[in-house]
Backbone as CSV, one residue per row, in Angstrom:
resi,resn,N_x,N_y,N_z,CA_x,CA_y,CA_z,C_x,C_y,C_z
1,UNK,41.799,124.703,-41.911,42.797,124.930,-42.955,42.273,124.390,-44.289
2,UNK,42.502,125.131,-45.490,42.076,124.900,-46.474,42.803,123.617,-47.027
3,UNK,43.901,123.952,-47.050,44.857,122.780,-48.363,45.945,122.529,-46.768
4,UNK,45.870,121.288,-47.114,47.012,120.591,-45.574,47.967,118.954,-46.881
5,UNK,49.285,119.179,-46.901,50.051,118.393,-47.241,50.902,117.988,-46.462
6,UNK,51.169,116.755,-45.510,51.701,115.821,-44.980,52.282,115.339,-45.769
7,UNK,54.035,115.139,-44.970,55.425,114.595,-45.427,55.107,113.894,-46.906
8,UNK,54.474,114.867,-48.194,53.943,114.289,-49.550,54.822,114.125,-50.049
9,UNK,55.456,112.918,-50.908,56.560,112.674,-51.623,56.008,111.941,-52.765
10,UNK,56.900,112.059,-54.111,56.822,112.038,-55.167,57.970,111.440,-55.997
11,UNK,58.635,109.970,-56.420,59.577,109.770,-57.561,59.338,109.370,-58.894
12,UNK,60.173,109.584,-59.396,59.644,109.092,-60.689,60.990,108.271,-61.508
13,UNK,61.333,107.522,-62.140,62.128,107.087,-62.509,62.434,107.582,-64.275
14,UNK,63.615,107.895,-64.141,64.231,108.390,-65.615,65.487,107.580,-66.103
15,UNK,64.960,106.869,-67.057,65.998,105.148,-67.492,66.147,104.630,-66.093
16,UNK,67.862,104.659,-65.949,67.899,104.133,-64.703,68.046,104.503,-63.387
17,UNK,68.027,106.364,-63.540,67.923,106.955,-62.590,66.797,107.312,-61.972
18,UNK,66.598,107.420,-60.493,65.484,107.673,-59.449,65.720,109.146,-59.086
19,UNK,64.238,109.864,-59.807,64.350,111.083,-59.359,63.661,111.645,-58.570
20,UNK,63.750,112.309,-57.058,63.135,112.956,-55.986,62.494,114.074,-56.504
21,UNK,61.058,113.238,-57.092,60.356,115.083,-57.243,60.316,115.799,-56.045
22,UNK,59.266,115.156,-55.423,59.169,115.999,-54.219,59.472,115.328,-52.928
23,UNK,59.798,115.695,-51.635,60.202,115.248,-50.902,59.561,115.386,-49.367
24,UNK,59.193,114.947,-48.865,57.995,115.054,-47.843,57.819,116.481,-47.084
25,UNK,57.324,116.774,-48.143,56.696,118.724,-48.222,55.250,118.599,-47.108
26,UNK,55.421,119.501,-46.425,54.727,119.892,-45.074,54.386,120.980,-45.078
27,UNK,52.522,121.274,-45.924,52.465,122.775,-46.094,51.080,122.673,-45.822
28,UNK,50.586,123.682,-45.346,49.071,124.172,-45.346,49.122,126.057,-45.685
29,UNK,48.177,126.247,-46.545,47.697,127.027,-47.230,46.336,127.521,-46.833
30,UNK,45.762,128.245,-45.896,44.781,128.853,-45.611,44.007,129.509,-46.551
31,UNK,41.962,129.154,-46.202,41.027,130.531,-47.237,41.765,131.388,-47.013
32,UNK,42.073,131.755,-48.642,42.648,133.629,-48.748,43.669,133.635,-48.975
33,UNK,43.997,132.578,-48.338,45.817,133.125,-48.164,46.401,133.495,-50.336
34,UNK,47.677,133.967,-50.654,47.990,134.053,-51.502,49.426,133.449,-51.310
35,UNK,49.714,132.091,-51.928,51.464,131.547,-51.708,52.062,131.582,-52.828
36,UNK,53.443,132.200,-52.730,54.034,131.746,-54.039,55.384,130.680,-53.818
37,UNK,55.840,130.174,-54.428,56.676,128.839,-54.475,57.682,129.205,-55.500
38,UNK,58.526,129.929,-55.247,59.785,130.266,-55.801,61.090,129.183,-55.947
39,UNK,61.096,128.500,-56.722,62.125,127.911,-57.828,62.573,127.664,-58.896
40,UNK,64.011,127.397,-58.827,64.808,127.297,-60.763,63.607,125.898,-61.001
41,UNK,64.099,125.798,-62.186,63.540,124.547,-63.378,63.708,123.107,-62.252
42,UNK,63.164,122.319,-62.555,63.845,120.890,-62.057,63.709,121.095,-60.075
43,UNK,62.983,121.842,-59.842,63.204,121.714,-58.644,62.323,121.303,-57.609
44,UNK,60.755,120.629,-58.277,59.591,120.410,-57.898,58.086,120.748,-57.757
45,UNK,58.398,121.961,-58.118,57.383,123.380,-57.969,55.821,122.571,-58.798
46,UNK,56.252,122.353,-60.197,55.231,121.653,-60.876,54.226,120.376,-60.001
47,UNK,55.557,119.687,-60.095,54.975,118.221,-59.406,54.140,118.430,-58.240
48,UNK,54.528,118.970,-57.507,54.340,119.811,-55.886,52.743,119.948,-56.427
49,UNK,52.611,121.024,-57.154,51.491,121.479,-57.800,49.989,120.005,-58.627
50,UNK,50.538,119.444,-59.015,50.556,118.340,-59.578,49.107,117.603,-58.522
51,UNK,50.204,117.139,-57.481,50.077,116.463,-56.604,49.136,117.125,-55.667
52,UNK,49.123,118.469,-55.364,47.714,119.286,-54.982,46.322,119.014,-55.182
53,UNK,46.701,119.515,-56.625,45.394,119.199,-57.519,44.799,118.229,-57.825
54,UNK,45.372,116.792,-57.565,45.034,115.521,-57.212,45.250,114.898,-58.772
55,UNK,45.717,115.264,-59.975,46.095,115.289,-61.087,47.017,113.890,-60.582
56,UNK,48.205,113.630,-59.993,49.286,113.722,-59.888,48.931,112.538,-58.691
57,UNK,49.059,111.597,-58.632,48.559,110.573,-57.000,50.539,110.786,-56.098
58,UNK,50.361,110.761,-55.122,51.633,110.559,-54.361,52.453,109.179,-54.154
59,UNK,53.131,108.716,-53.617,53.964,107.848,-53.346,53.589,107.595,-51.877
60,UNK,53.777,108.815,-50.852,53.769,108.836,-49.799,53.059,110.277,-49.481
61,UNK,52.453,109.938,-48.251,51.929,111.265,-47.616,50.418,111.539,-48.386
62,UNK,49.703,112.406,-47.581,48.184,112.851,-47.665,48.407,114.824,-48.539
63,UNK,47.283,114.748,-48.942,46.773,116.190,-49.597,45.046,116.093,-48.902
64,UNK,45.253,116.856,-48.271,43.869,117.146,-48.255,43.204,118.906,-48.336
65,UNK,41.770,118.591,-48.725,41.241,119.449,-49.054,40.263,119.987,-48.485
66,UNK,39.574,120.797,-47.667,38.837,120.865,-46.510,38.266,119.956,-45.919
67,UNK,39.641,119.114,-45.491,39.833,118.235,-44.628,39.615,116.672,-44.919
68,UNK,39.438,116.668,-46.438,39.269,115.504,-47.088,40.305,115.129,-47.765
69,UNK,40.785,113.593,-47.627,42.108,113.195,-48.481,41.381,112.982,-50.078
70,UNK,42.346,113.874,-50.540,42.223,113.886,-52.273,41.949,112.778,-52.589
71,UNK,42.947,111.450,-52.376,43.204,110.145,-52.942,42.128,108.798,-52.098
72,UNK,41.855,109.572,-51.004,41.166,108.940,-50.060,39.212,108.666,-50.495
73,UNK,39.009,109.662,-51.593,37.524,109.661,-51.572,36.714,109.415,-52.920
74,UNK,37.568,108.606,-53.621,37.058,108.204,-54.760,37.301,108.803,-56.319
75,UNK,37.592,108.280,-57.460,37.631,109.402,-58.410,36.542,109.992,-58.557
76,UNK,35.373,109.799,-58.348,33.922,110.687,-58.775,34.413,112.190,-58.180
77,UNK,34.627,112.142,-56.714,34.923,113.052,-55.731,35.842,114.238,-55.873
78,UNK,36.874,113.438,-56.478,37.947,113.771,-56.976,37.841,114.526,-58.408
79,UNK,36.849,113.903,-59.235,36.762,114.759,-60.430,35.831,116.121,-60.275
80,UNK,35.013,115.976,-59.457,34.372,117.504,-58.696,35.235,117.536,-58.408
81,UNK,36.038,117.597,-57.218,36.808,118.830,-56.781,37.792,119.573,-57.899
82,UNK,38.105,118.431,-58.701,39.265,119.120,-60.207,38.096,120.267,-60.196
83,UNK,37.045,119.952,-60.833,35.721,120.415,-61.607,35.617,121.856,-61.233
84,UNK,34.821,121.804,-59.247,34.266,123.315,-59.222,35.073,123.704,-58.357
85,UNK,35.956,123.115,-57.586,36.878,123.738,-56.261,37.797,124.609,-57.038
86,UNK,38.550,123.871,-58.425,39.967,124.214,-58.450,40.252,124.812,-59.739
87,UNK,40.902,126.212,-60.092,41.082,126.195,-61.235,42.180,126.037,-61.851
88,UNK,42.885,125.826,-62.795,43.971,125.443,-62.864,44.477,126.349,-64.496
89,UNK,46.002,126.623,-64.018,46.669,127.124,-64.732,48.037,126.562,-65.092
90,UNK,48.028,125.697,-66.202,49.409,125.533,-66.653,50.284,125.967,-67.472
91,UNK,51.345,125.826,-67.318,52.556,125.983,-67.814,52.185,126.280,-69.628
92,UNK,51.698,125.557,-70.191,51.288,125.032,-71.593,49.412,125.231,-71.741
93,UNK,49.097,126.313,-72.716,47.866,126.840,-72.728,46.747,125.462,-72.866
94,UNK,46.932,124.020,-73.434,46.220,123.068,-73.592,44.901,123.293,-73.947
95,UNK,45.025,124.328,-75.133,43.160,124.781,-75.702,42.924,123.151,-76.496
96,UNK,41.988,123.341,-76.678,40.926,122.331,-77.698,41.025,123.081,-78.777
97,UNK,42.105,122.635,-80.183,42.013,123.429,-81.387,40.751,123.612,-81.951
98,UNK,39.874,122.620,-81.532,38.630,122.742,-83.126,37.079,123.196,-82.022
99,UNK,37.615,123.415,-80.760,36.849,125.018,-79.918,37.485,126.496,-80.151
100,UNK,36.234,127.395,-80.139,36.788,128.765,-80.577,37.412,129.026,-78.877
101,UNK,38.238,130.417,-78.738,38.687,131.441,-77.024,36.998,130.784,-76.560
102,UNK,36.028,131.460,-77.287,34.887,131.359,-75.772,34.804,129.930,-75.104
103,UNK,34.831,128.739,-76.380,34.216,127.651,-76.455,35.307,127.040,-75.565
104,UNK,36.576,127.222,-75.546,37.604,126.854,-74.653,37.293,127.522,-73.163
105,UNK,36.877,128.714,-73.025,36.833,129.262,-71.885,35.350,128.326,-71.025
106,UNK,34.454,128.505,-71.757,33.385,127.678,-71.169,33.810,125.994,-71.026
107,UNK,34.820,125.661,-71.310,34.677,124.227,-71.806,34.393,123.593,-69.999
108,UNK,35.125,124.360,-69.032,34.469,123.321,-67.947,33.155,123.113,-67.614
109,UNK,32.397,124.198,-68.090,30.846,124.220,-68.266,30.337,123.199,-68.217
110,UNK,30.441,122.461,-69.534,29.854,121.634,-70.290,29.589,120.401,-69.492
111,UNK,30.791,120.421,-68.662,30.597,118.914,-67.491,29.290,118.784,-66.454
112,UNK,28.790,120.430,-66.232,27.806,120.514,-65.723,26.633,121.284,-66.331
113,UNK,26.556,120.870,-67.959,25.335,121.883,-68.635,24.820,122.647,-67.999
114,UNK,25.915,123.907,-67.719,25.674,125.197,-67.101,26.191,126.630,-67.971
115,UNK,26.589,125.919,-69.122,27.278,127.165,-70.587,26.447,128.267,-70.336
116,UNK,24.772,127.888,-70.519,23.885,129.140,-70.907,23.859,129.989,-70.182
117,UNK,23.891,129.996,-69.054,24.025,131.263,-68.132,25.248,131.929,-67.637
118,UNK,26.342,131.189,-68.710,27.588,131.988,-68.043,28.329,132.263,-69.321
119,UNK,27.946,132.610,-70.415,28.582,132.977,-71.784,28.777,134.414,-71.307
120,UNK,27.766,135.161,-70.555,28.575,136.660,-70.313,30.135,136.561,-69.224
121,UNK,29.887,135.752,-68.691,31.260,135.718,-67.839,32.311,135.172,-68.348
122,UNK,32.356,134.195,-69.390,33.007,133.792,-69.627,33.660,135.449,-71.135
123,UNK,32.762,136.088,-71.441,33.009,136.954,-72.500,33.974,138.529,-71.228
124,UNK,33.089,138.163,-69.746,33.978,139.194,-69.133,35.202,138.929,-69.054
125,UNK,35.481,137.537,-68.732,36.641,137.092,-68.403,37.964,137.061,-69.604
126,UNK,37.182,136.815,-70.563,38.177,137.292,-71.703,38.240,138.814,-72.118
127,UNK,37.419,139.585,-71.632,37.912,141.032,-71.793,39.001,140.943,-70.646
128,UNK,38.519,140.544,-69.343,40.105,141.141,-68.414,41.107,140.889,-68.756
129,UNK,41.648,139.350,-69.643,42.846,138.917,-69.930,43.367,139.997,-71.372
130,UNK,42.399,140.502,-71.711,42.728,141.396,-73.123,42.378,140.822,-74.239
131,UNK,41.567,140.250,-74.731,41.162,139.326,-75.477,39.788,139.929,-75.779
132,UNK,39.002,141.027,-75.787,37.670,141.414,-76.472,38.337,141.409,-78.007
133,UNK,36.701,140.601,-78.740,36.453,140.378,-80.179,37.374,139.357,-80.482
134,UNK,37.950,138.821,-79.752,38.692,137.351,-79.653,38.051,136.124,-79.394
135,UNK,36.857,136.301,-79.071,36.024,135.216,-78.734,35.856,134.192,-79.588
136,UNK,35.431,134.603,-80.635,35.360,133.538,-81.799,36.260,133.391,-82.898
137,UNK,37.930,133.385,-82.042,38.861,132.769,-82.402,39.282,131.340,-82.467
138,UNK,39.926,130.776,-83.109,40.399,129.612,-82.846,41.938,129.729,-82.494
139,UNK,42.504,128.321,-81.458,43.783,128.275,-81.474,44.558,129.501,-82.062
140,UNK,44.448,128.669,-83.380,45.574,128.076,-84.485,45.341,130.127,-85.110
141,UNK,44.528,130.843,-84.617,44.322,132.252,-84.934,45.459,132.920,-83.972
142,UNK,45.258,132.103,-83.233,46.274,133.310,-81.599,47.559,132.914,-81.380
143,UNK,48.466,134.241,-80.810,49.458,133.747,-80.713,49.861,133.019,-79.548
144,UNK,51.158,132.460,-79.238,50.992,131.778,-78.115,50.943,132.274,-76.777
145,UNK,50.857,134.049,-76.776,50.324,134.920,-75.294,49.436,134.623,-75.548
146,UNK,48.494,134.590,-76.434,47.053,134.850,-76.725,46.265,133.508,-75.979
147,UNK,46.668,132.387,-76.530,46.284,131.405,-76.352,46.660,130.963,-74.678
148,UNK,47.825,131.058,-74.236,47.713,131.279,-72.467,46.646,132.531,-72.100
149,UNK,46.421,133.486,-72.451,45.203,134.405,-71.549,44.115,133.896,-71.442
150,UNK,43.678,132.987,-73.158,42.324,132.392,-73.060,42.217,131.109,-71.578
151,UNK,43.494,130.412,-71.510,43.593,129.164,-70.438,43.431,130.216,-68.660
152,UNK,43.667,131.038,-68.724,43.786,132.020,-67.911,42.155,131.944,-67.580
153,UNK,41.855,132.916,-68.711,40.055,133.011,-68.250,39.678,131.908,-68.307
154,UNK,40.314,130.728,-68.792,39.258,129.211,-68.620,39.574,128.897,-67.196
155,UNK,40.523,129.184,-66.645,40.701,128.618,-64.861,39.944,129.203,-64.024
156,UNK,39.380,130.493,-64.536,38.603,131.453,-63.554,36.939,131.148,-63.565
157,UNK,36.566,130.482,-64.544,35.149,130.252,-65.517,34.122,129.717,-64.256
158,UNK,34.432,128.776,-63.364,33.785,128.153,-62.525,33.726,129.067,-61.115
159,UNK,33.778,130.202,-61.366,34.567,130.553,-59.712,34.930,129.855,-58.780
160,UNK,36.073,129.258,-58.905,36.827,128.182,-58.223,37.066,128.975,-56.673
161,UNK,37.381,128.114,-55.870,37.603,128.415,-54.339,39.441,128.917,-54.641
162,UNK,40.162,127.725,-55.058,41.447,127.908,-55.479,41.884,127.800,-56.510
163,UNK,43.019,128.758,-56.880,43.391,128.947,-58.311,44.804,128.083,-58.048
164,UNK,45.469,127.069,-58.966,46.790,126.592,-59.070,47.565,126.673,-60.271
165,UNK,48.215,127.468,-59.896,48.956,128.353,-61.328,50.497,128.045,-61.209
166,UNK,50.905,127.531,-62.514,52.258,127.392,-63.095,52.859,127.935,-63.906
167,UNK,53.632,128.848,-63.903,54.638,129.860,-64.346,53.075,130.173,-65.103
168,UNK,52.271,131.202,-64.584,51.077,132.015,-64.962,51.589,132.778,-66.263
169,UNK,53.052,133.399,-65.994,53.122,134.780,-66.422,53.947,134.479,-67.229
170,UNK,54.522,133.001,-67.571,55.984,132.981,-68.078,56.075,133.275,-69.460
171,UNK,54.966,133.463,-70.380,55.186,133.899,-72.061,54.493,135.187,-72.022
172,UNK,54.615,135.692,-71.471,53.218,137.399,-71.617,54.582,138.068,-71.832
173,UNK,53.844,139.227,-72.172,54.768,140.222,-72.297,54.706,141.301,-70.940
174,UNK,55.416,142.422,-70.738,55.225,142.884,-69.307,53.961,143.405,-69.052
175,UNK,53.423,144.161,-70.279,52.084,144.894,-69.897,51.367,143.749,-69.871
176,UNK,50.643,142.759,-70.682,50.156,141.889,-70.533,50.067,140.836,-68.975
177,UNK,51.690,140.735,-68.727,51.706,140.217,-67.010,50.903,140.838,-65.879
178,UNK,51.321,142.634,-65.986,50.927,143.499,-65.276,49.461,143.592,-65.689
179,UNK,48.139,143.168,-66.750,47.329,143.036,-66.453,46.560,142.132,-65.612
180,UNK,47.146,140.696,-66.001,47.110,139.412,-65.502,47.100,139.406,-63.752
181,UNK,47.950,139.957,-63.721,48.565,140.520,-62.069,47.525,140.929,-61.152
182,UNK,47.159,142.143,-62.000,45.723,143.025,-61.765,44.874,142.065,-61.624
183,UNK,44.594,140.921,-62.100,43.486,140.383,-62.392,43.348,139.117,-61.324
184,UNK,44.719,139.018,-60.924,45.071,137.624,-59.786,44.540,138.830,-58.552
185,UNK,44.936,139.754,-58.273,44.400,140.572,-57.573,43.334,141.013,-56.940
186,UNK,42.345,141.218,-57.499,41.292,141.481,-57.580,40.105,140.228,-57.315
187,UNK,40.784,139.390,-57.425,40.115,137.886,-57.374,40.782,137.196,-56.042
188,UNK,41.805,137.779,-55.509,42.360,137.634,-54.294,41.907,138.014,-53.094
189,UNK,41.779,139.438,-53.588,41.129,140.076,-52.734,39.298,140.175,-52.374
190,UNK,38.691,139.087,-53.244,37.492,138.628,-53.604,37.150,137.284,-52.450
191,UNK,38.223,136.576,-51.882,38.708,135.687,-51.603,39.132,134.099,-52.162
192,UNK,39.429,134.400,-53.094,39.757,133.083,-53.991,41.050,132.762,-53.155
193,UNK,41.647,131.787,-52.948,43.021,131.058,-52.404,43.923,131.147,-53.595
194,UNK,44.979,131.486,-53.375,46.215,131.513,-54.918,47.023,130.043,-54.414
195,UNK,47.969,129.110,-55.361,49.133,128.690,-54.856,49.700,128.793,-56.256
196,UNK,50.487,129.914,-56.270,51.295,129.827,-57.766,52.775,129.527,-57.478
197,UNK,53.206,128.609,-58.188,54.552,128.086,-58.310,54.941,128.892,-59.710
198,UNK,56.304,129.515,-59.511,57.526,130.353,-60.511,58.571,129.887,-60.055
199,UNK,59.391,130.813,-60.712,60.514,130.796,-60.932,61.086,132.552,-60.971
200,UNK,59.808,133.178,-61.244,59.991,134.750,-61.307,59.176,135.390,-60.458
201,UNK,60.508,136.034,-59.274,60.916,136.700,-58.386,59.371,138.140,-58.524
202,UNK,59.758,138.092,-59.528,58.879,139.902,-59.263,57.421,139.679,-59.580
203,UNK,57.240,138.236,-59.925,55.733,138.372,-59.565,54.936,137.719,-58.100
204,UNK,56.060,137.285,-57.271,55.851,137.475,-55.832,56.152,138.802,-54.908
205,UNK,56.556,139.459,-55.600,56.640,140.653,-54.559,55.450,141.650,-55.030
206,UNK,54.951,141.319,-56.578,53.448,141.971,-56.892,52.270,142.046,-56.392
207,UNK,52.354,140.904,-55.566,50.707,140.729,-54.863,51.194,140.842,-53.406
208,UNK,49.920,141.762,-52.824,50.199,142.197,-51.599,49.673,140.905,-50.448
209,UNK,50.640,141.214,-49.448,49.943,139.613,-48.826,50.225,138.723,-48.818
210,UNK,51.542,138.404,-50.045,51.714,137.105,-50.125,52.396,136.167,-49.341
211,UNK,52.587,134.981,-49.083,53.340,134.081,-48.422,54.394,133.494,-49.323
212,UNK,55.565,133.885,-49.378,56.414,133.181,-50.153,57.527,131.967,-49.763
213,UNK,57.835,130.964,-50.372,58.466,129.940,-50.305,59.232,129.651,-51.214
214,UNK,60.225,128.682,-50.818,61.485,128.386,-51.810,61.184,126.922,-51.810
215,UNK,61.939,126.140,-52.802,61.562,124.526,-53.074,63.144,124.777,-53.774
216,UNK,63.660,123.774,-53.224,64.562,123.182,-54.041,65.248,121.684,-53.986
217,UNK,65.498,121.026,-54.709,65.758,119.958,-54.721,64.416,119.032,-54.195
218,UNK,63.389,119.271,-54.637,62.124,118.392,-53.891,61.466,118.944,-52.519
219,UNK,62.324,119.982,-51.967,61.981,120.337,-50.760,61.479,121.894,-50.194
220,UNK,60.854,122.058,-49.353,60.133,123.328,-49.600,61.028,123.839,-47.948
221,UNK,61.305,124.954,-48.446,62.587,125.552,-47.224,61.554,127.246,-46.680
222,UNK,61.064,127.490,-45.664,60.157,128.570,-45.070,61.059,129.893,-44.642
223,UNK,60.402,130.316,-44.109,61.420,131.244,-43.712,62.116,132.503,-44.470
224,UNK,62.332,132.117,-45.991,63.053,132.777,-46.523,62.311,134.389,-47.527
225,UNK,63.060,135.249,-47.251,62.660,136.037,-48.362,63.109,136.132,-49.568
């Protein structure tokens, strides 16, 4: 099994209230598989996500990663696996203003002075998101779809094993989603691992294959369509 999470729990305290991010979530995620994690706002999906990616340390319970505990093997270990295992897609595009689209798209490169041989991929990867002759944009040039497509092709840059995506689709416009879609697709079917956490319904019933799940209140409920 690729990704294995044991009873993982997560609080966090807000003033004086104790809040149950997550709640001892019991999931494994198989190579290939494609999951989506369907919940409203406030309901864990992020954190859940968080806590995957090893971003995020737990309270309680193990994440492991072909068969290695995230928290268990050191930060060096841990910053490779962020590095070439995982790509990551958040919520909030988080470019580097004073890097141009390419210079953001390559930026995980740089950790392993490997830029020079992948400026064409990184230039393919911004044609799929829709972004040709955008390359040597900055930020503060794009709008804020623009600037999520570039974070898009920056998660893909390393050919990561798994992609972890948070509300992927949530500022695009529809054609723009429906390329994006295409593009989770195709990289799915390549065998990359998906775990995208939403909130929107119709981009789990878009990808064929998928495994879908509900989370609410901290807790991840199976079964459901």
């Amino acid at each position: 099994m690729l990704i294995v999470c044991e009873q993982l729990s997560k609080t966090y305290r807000a003033d004086a209230a104790v809040v149950q991010a997550v709640a001892d979530v019991n999931l494994e995620v198989a190579g290939g598989d494609f999951v989506v994690i369907l919940g409203h706002s406030g309901s864990g999906k992020t954190t859940l996500l968080s806590l995957i990616g090893g971003l995020t340390s737990p309270d309680h319970g193990i994440v492991r990663i072909h068969g290695r505990d995230n928290w268990g093997s050191g930060d060096t270990a841990l910053s490779l696996l962020r590095n070439r295992t995982i790509g990551f897609i958040f919520q909030f595009a988080s470019l580097i203003p004073t890097l141009t689209a390419l210079e953001n798209v390559l930026l995980p490169l740089y950790f392993q002075k490997r830029t020079a041989k992948r400026k064409e991929r990184a230039l393919d990867l911004l044609a799929a998101v829709g972004l040709t002759g955008k390359a040597g944009a900055y930020p503060a040039q794009l709008s804020g779809g623009q600037q999520r497509r570039v974070a898009i092709a920056r998660a893909f840059i390393n050919e990561p094993e798994i992609i972890l995506a948070d509300e992927p689709t949530g500022d695009l416009d529809e054609e723009t989603e429906a390329d994006i879609l295409t593009m989770f697709a195709r990289f799915h079917q390549q065998g990359t691992t998906f775990l995208v956490v939403t909130h929107n319904a119709h981009l789990a019933v878009t990808q064929r294959n998928s495994r879908i799940l509900h989370m609410k209140n901290g807790r991840l409920a199976y079964g459901q369509a």
